Coordinates of C-alpha atoms (C1' of nucleotides) in Angstrom, one line a residue:
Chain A
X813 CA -45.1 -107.8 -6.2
X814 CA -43.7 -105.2 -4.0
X815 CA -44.4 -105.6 -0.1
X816 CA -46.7 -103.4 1.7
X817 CA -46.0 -101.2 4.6
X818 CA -48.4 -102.4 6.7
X819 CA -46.8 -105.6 6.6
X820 CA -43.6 -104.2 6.9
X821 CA -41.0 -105.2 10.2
X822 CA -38.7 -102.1 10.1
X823 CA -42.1 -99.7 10.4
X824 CA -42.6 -101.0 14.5
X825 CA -39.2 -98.6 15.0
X826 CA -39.8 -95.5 13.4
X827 CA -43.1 -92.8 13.6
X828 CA -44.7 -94.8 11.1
X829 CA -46.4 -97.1 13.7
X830 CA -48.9 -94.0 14.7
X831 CA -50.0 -94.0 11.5
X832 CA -53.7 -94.8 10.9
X833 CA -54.6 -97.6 8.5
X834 CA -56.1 -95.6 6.1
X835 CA -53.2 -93.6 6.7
X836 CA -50.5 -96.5 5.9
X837 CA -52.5 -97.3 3.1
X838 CA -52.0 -94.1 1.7
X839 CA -47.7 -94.0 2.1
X840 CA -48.1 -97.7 1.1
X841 CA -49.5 -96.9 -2.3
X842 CA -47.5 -94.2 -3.4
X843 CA -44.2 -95.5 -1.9
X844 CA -41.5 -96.5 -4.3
X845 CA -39.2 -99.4 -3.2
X846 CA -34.8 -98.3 -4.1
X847 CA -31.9 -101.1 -4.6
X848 CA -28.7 -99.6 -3.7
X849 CA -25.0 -100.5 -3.6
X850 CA -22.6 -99.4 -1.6
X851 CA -21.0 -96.1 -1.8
X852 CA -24.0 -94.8 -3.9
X853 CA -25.9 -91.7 -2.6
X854 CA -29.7 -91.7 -1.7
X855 CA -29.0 -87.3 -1.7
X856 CA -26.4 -84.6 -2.2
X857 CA -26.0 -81.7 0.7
X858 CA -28.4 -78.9 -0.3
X859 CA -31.1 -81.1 -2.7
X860 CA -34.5 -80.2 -1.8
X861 CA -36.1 -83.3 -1.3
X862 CA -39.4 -84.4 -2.6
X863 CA -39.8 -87.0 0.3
X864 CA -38.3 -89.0 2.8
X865 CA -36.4 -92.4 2.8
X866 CA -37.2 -95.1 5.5
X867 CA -34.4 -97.7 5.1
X868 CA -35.6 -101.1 5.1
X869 CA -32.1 -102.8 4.9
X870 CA -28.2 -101.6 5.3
X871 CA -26.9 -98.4 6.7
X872 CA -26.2 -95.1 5.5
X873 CA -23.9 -92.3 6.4
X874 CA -25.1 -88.6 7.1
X875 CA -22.2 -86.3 6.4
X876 CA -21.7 -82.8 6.3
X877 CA -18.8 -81.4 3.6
X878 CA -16.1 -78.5 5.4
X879 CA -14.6 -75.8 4.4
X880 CA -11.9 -77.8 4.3
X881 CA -12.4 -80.8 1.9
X882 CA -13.4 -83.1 4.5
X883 CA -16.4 -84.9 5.4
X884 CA -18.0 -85.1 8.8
X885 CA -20.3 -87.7 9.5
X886 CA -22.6 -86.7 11.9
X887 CA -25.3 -90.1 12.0
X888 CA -25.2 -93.8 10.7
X889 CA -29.0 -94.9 10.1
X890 CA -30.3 -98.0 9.6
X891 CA -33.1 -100.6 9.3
X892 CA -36.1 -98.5 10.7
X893 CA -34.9 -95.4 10.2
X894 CA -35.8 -92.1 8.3
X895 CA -33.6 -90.2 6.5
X896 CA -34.5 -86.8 5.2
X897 CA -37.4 -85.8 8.0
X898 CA -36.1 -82.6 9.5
X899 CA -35.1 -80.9 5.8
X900 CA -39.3 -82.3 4.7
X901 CA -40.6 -81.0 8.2
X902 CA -38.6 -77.6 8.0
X903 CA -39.3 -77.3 4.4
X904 CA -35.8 -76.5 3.7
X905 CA -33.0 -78.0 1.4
X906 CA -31.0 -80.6 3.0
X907 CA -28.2 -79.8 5.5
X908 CA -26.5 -83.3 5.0
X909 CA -25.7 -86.0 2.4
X910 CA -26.4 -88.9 2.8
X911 CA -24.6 -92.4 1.1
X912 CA -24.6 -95.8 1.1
X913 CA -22.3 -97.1 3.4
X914 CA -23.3 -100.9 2.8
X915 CA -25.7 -102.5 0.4
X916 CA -29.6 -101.0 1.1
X917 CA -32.7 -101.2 0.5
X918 CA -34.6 -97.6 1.3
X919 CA -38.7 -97.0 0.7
X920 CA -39.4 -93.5 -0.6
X921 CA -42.0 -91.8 0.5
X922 CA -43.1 -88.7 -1.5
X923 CA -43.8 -85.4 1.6
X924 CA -47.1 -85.1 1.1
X925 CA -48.3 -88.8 3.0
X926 CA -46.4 -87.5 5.7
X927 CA -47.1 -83.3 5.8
X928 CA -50.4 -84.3 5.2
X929 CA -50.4 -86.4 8.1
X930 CA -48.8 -84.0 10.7
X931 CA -51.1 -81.6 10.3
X932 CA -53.9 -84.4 10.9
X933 CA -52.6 -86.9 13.3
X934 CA -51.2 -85.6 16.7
X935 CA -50.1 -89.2 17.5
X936 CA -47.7 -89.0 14.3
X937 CA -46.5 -86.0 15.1
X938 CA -45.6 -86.5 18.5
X939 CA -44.3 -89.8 17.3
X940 CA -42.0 -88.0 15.3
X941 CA -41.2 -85.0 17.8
X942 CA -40.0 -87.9 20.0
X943 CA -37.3 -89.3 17.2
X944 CA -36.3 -86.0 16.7
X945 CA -35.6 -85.2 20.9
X946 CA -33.9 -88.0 20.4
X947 CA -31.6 -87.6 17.7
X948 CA -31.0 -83.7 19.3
X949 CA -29.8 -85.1 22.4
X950 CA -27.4 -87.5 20.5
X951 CA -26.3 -84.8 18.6
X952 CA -25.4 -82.6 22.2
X953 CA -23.6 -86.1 23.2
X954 CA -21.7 -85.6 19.9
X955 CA -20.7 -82.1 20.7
X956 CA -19.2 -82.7 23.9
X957 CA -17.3 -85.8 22.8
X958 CA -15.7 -84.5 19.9
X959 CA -15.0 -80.8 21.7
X960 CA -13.8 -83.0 25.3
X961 CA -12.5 -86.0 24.3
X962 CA -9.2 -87.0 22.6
X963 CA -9.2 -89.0 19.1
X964 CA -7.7 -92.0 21.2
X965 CA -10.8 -92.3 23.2
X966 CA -13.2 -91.0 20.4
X967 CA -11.8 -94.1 18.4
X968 CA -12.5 -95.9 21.2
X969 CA -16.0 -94.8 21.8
X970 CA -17.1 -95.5 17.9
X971 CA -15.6 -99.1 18.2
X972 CA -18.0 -99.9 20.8
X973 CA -20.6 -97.9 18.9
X974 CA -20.6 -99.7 16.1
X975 CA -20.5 -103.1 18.1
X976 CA -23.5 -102.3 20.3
X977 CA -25.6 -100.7 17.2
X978 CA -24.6 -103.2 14.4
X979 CA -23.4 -106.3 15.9
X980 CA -20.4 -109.0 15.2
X981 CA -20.4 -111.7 12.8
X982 CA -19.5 -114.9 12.9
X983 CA -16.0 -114.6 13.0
X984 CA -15.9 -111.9 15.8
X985 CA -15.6 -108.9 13.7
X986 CA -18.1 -105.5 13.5
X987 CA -21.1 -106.4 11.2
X988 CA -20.7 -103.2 9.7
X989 CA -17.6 -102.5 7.9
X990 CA -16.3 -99.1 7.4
X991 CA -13.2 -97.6 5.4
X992 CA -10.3 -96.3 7.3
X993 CA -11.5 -92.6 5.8
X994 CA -14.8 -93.0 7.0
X995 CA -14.1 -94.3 10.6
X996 CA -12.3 -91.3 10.8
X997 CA -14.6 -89.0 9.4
X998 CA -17.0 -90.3 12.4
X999 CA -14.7 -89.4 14.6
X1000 CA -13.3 -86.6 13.0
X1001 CA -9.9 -86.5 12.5
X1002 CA -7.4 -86.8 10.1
X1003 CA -7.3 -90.5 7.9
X1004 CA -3.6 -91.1 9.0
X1005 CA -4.2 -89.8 12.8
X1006 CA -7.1 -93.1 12.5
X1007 CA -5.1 -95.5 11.0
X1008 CA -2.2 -95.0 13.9
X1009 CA -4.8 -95.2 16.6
X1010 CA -5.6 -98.2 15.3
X1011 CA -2.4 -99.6 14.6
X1012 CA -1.6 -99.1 18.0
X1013 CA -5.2 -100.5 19.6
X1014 CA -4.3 -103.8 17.4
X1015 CA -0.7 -104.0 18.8
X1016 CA -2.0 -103.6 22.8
X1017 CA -4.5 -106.5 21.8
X1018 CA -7.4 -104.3 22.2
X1019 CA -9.0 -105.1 18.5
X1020 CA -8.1 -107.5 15.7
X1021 CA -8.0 -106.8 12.1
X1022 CA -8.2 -108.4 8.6
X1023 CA -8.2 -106.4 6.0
X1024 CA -10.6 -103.5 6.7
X1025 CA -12.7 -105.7 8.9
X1026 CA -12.4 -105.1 12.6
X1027 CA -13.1 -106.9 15.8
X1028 CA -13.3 -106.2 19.3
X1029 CA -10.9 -107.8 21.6
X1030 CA -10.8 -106.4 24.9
X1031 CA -14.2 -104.5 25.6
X1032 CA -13.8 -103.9 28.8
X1033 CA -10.4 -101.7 28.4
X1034 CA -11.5 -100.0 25.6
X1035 CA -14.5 -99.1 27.5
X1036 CA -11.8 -97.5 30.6
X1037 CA -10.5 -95.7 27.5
X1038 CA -13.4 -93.8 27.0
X1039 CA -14.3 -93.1 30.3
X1040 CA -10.7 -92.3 31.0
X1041 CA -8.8 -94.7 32.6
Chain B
X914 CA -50.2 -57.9 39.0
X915 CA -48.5 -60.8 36.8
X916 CA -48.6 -60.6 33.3
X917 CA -50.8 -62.5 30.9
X918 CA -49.2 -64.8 28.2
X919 CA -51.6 -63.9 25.7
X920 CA -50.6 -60.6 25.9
X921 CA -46.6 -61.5 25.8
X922 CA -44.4 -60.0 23.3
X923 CA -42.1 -63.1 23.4
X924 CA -44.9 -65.7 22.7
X925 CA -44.3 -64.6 19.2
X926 CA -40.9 -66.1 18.6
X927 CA -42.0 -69.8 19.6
X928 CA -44.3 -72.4 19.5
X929 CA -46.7 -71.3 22.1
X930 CA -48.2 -68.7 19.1
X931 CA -49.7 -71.8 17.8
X932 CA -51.6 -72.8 20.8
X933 CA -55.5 -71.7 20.8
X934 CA -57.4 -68.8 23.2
X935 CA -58.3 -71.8 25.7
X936 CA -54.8 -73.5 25.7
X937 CA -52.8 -70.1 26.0
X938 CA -55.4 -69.4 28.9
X939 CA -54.9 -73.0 30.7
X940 CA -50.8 -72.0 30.2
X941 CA -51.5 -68.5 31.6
X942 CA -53.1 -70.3 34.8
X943 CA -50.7 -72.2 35.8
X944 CA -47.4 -70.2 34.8
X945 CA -45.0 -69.0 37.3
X946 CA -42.8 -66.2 37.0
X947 CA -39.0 -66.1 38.0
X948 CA -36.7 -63.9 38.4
X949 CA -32.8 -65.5 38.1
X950 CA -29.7 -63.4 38.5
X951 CA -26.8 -64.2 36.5
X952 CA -24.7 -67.1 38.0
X953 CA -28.2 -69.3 39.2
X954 CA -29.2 -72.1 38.1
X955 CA -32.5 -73.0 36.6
X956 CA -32.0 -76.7 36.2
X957 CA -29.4 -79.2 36.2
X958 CA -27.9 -82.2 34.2
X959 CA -29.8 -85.4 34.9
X960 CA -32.8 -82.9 36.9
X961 CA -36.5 -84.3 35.8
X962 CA -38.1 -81.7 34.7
X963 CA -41.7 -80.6 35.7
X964 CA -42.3 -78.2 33.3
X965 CA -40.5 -76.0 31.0
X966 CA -39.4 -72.3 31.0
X967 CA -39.7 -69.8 28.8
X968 CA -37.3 -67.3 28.5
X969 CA -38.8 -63.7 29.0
X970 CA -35.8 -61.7 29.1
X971 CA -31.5 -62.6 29.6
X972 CA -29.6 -65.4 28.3
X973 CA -29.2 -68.6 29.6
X974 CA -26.4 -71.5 28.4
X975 CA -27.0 -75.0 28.1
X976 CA -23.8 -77.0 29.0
X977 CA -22.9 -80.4 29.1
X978 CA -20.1 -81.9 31.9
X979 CA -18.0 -84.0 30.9
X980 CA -16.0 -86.8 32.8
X981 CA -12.7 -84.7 32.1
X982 CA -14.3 -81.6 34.4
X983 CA -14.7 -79.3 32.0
X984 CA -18.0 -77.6 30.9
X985 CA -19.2 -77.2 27.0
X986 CA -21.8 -74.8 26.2
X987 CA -24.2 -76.5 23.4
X988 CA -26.3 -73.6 23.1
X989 CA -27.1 -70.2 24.3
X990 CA -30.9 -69.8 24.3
X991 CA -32.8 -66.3 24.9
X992 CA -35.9 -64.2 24.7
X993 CA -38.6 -66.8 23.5
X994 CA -37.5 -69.8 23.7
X995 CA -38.5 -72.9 25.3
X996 CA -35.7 -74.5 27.6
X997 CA -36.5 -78.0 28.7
X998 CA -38.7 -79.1 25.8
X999 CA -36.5 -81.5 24.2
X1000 CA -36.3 -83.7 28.5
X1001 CA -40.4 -83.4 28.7
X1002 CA -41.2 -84.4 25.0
X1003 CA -38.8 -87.1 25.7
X1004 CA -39.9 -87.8 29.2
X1005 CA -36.3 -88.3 30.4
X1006 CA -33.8 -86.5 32.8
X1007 CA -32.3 -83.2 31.3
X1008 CA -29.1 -84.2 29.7
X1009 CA -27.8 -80.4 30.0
X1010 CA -27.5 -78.1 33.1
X1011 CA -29.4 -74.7 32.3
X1012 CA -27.5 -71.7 33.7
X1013 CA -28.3 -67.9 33.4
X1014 CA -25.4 -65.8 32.0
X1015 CA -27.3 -62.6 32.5
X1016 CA -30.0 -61.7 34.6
X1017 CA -33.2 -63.2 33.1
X1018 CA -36.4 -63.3 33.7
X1019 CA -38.3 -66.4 32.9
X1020 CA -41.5 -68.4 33.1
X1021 CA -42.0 -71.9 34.5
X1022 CA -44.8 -73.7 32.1
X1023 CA -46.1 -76.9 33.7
X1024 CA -45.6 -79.9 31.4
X1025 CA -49.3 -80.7 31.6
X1026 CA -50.5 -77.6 30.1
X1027 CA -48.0 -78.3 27.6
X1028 CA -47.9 -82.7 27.1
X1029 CA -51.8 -82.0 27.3
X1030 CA -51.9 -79.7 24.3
X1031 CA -48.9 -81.7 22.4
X1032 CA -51.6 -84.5 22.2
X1033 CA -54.5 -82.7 21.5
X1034 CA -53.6 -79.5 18.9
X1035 CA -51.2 -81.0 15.7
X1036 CA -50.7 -77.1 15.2
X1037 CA -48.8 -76.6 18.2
X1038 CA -46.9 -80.0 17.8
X1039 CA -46.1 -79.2 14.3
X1040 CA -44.9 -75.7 15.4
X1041 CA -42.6 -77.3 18.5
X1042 CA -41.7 -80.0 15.7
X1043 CA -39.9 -77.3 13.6
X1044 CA -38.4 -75.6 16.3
X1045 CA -36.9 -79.1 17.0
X1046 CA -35.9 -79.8 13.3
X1047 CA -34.5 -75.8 13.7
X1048 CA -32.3 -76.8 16.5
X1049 CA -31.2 -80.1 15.6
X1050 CA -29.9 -78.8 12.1
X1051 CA -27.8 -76.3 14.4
X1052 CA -26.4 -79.1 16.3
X1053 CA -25.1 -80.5 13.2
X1054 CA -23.6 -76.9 12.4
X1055 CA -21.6 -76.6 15.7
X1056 CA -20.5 -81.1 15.1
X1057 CA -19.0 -79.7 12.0
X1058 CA -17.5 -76.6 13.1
X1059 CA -15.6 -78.0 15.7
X1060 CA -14.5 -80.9 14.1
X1061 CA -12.8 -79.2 11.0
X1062 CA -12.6 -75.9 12.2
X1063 CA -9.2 -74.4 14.2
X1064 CA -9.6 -72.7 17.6
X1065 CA -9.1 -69.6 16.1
X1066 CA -11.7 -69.8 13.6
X1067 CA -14.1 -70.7 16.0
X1068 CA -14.2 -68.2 18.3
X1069 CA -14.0 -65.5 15.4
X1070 CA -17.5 -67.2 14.6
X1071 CA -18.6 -67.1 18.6
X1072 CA -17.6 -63.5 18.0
X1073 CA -19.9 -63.3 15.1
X1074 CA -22.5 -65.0 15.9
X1075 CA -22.9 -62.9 19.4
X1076 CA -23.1 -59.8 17.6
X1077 CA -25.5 -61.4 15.5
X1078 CA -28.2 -62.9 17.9
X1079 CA -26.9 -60.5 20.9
X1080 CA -26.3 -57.3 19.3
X1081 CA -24.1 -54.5 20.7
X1082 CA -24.5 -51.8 23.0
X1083 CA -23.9 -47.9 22.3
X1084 CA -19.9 -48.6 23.5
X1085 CA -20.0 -50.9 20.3
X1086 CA -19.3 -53.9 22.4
X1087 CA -21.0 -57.0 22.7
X1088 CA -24.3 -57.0 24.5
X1089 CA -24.0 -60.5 25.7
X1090 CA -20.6 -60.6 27.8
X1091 CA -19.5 -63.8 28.8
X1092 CA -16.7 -64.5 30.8
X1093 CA -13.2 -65.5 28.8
X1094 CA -13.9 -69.1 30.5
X1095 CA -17.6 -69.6 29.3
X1096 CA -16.1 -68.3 25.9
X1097 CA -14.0 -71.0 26.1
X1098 CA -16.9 -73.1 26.5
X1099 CA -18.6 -72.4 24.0
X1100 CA -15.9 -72.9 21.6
X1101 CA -14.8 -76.5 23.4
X1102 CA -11.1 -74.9 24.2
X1103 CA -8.8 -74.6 27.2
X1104 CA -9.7 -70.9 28.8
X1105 CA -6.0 -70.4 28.3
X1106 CA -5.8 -71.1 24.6
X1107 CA -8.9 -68.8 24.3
X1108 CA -7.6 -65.7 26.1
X1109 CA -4.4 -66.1 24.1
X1110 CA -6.3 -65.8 20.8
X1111 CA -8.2 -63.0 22.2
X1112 CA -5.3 -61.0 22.7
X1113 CA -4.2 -62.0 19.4
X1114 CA -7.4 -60.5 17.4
X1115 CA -6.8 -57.4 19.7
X1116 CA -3.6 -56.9 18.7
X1117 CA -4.5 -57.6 15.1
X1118 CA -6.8 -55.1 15.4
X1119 CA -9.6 -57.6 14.7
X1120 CA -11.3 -56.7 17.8
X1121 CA -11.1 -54.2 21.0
X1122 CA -11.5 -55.1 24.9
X1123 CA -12.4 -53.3 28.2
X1124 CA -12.1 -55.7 31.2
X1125 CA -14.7 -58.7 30.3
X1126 CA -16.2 -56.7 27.1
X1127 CA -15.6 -57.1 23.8
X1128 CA -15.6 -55.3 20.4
X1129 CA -16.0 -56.4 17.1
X1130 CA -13.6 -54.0 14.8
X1131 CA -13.1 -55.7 11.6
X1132 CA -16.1 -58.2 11.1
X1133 CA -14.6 -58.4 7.8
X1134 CA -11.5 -60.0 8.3
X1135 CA -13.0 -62.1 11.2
X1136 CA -15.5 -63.9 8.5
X1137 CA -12.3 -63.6 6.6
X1138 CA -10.9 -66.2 9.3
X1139 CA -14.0 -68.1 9.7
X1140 CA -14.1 -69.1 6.0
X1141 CA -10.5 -69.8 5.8
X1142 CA -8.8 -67.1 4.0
Chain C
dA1134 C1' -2.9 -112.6 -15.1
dG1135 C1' -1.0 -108.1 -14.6
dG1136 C1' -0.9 -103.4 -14.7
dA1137 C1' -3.5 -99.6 -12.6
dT1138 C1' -5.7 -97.3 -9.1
dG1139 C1' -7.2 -96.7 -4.7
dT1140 C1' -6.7 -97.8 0.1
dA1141 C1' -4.0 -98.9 4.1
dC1142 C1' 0.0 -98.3 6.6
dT1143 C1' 4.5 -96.0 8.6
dG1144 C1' 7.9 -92.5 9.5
dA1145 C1' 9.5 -87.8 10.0
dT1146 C1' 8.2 -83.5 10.9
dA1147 C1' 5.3 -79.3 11.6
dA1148 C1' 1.6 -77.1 13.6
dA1149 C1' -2.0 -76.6 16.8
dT1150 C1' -3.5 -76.9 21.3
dA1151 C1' -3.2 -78.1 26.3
dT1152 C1' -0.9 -77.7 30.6
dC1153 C1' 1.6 -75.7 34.2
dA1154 C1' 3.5 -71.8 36.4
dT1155 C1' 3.1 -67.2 37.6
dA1156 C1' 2.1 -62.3 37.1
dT1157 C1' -1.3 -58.9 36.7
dT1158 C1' -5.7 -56.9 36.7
dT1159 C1' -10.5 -56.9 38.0
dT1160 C1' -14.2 -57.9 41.0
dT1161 C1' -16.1 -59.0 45.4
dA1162 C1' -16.9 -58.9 50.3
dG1163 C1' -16.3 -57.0 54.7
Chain D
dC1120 C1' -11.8 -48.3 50.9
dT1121 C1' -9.1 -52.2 51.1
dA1122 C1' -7.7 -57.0 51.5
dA1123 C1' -8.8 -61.2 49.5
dA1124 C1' -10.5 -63.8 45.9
dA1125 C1' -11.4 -64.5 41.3
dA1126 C1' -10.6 -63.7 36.6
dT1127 C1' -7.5 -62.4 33.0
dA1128 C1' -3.1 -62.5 30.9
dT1129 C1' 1.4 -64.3 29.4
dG1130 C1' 5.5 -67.3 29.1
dA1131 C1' 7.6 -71.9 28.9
dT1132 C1' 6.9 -76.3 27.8
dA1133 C1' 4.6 -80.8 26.8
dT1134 C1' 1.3 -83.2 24.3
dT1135 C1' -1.7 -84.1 20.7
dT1136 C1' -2.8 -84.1 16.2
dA1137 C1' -2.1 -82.8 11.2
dT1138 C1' 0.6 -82.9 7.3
dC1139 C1' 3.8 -84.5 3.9
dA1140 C1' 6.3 -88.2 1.9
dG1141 C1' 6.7 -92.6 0.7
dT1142 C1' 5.9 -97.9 0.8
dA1143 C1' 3.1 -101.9 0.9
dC1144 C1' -1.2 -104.1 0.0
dA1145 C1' -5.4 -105.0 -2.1
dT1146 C1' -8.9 -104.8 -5.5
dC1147 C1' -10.6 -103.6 -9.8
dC1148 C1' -10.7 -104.1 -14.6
dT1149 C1' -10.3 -105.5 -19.3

DNA sequence: AGGATGTACTGATAAATATCATATTTTTAG
DNA sequence: CTAAAAATATGATATTTATCAGTACATCCT
């Protein structure tokens, strides 16, 4: 039998919490649980979406395609997040796509539980105006990193990223595990321009490798490398 | 005698058109009115905020410091909007300075009138909400741009965009006339690179200059640019 | 297992951009 | 109105980053 929402862990970080019970109930009944693997996409840039997608398990990329050929990824959300809110809330097609970078598990909830509920529920609303101040002032921290900062220290700065938001494993390396191409389309920059930086982190002792997989090494200079020396 | 908000032309542009007779009147009560030449401040990074203004007339930009000493401009906000929203919803410190580039004249909203409503009217939160989702979709926009985007075809789209949202004067020249350095700003350049290129459209004929103003001659071949040939 | 395909890596070079130095023009202040 | 200060402009050069070419791994697939 499928789990219910109000049962549900991930729902204590997101807007969901200021939902009612009657509410919940409602999301809860006509929410559909989604299996995906890796590398498949929850939506394509431009889809008009039908609802949102609060991600129970795994992480997902939200990237924007250039001009140019290349992705940028502008967010990696995971367990407790929703993906998909602002396009629902301004009733617009999506600005982003967003994939599967790992294994998930995603709950979709069809838009009317939740327009219906921000026009009803202030608490929701303001629950959700809160994620969304939020997410607009990391998007400002974005912008000034990737405009001020060079790819060395922008490498740097995704490294520890990923550490603080998505832990280690046993073994010492990043829980999550991105390709070269996508660790550089977080930072944006070219795949090769990466793949150097990190060459070069490995040989000053900074990370360790094996195979994609990454760990951190030396925190504490890769943290002066941000900051700049 | 100090003008009323319900009767303000701007209120129309933002969220404050969703507030009701009694709210609008509570706002009205407690507003002040300020008068900023260009160059002054009206707050800055890490300020707490008491309130929020909104802007009656001029442009103000929202920049960011970073640790290298060097300024970038995340937005340029004007008549009707709200500046400081995104710090009270959030009830943190600003995370941008919020400096006029023209004179402007601008009122100071206490954030009771406003965190007092936000609870009470899901019309109004809703409203702010979208604004929000509006804003945060444009961050994404400028993440993009200058990630995959060259110098040059950026500020061919700051040109754009100014005429755009600024308009000209009767000279045909920008309204909005920033200096070459807050240009460079905007785009997240070095002031030299960005005078170089300006030269460059000017001698391409893309644009014309007298002292600080600028021209737009061939909007063709400057979205031309921006889309990459 | 073994070719096939994609991803990771390295080197050589080119292109874009920043920095430093300095000249010129514009604006400001007295 | 004029001297000083600030902003704009341009040249020379250094640095950063991208691009192109090619090799080495790894993993996928019947």
């Amino acid at each position: 039998m499928e789990s219910r929402c109000e049962n549900c862990i991930v729902r204590q970080f997101n807007s969901l919490r200021a939902m009612s019970k009657e509410e919940l109930k409602q999301v809860s009944d006509s929410k559909t649980t989604k299996v995906l693997k890796k590398g498949e996409s929850i939506f394509g840039e431009g889809d008009k979406l039908n609802g949102v997608y609060c991600v129970r398990s795994g992480v997902s990329k939200l990237s924007k395609l250039s001009a140019n050929g290349k992705d940028q990824i502008v967010k990696l959300a995971s367990k407790g997040e929703v993906i998909g809110q602002r396009s629902v809330i301004a009733e617009e097609s999506t600005n982003l796509s967003a994939i599967a970078v790992s294994d998930m598990e995603v709950c979709f909830i069809p838009k009317e539980s939740i327009t219906h509920t921000l026009q009803k529920n202030p608490d929701f609303t303001l629950e959700v105006l809160r994620h969304m101040a939020h997410d607009l002032k990391e998007a400002d921290d974005v912008i000034v990193n990737i405009s001020q900062k060079t790819v060395k220290q922008r490498i740097a700065e995704a490294f520890l990223y990923l550490k603080k938001n998505f832990g280690e494993d046993k073994d010492g390396f990043l829980a999550l595990t991105l390709s070269r191409e996508d660790i550089s389309n977080v930072v944006g920059t070219a795949t090769e321009s990466a793949i150097r930086i990190i060459s070069e982190f490995k040989k000053k002792g900074l990370i360790h490798t094996s195979g994609k997989k990454i760990g951190i090494k030396d925190e504490k200079k890769l943290l002066e490398m941000v900051e700049g020396f």
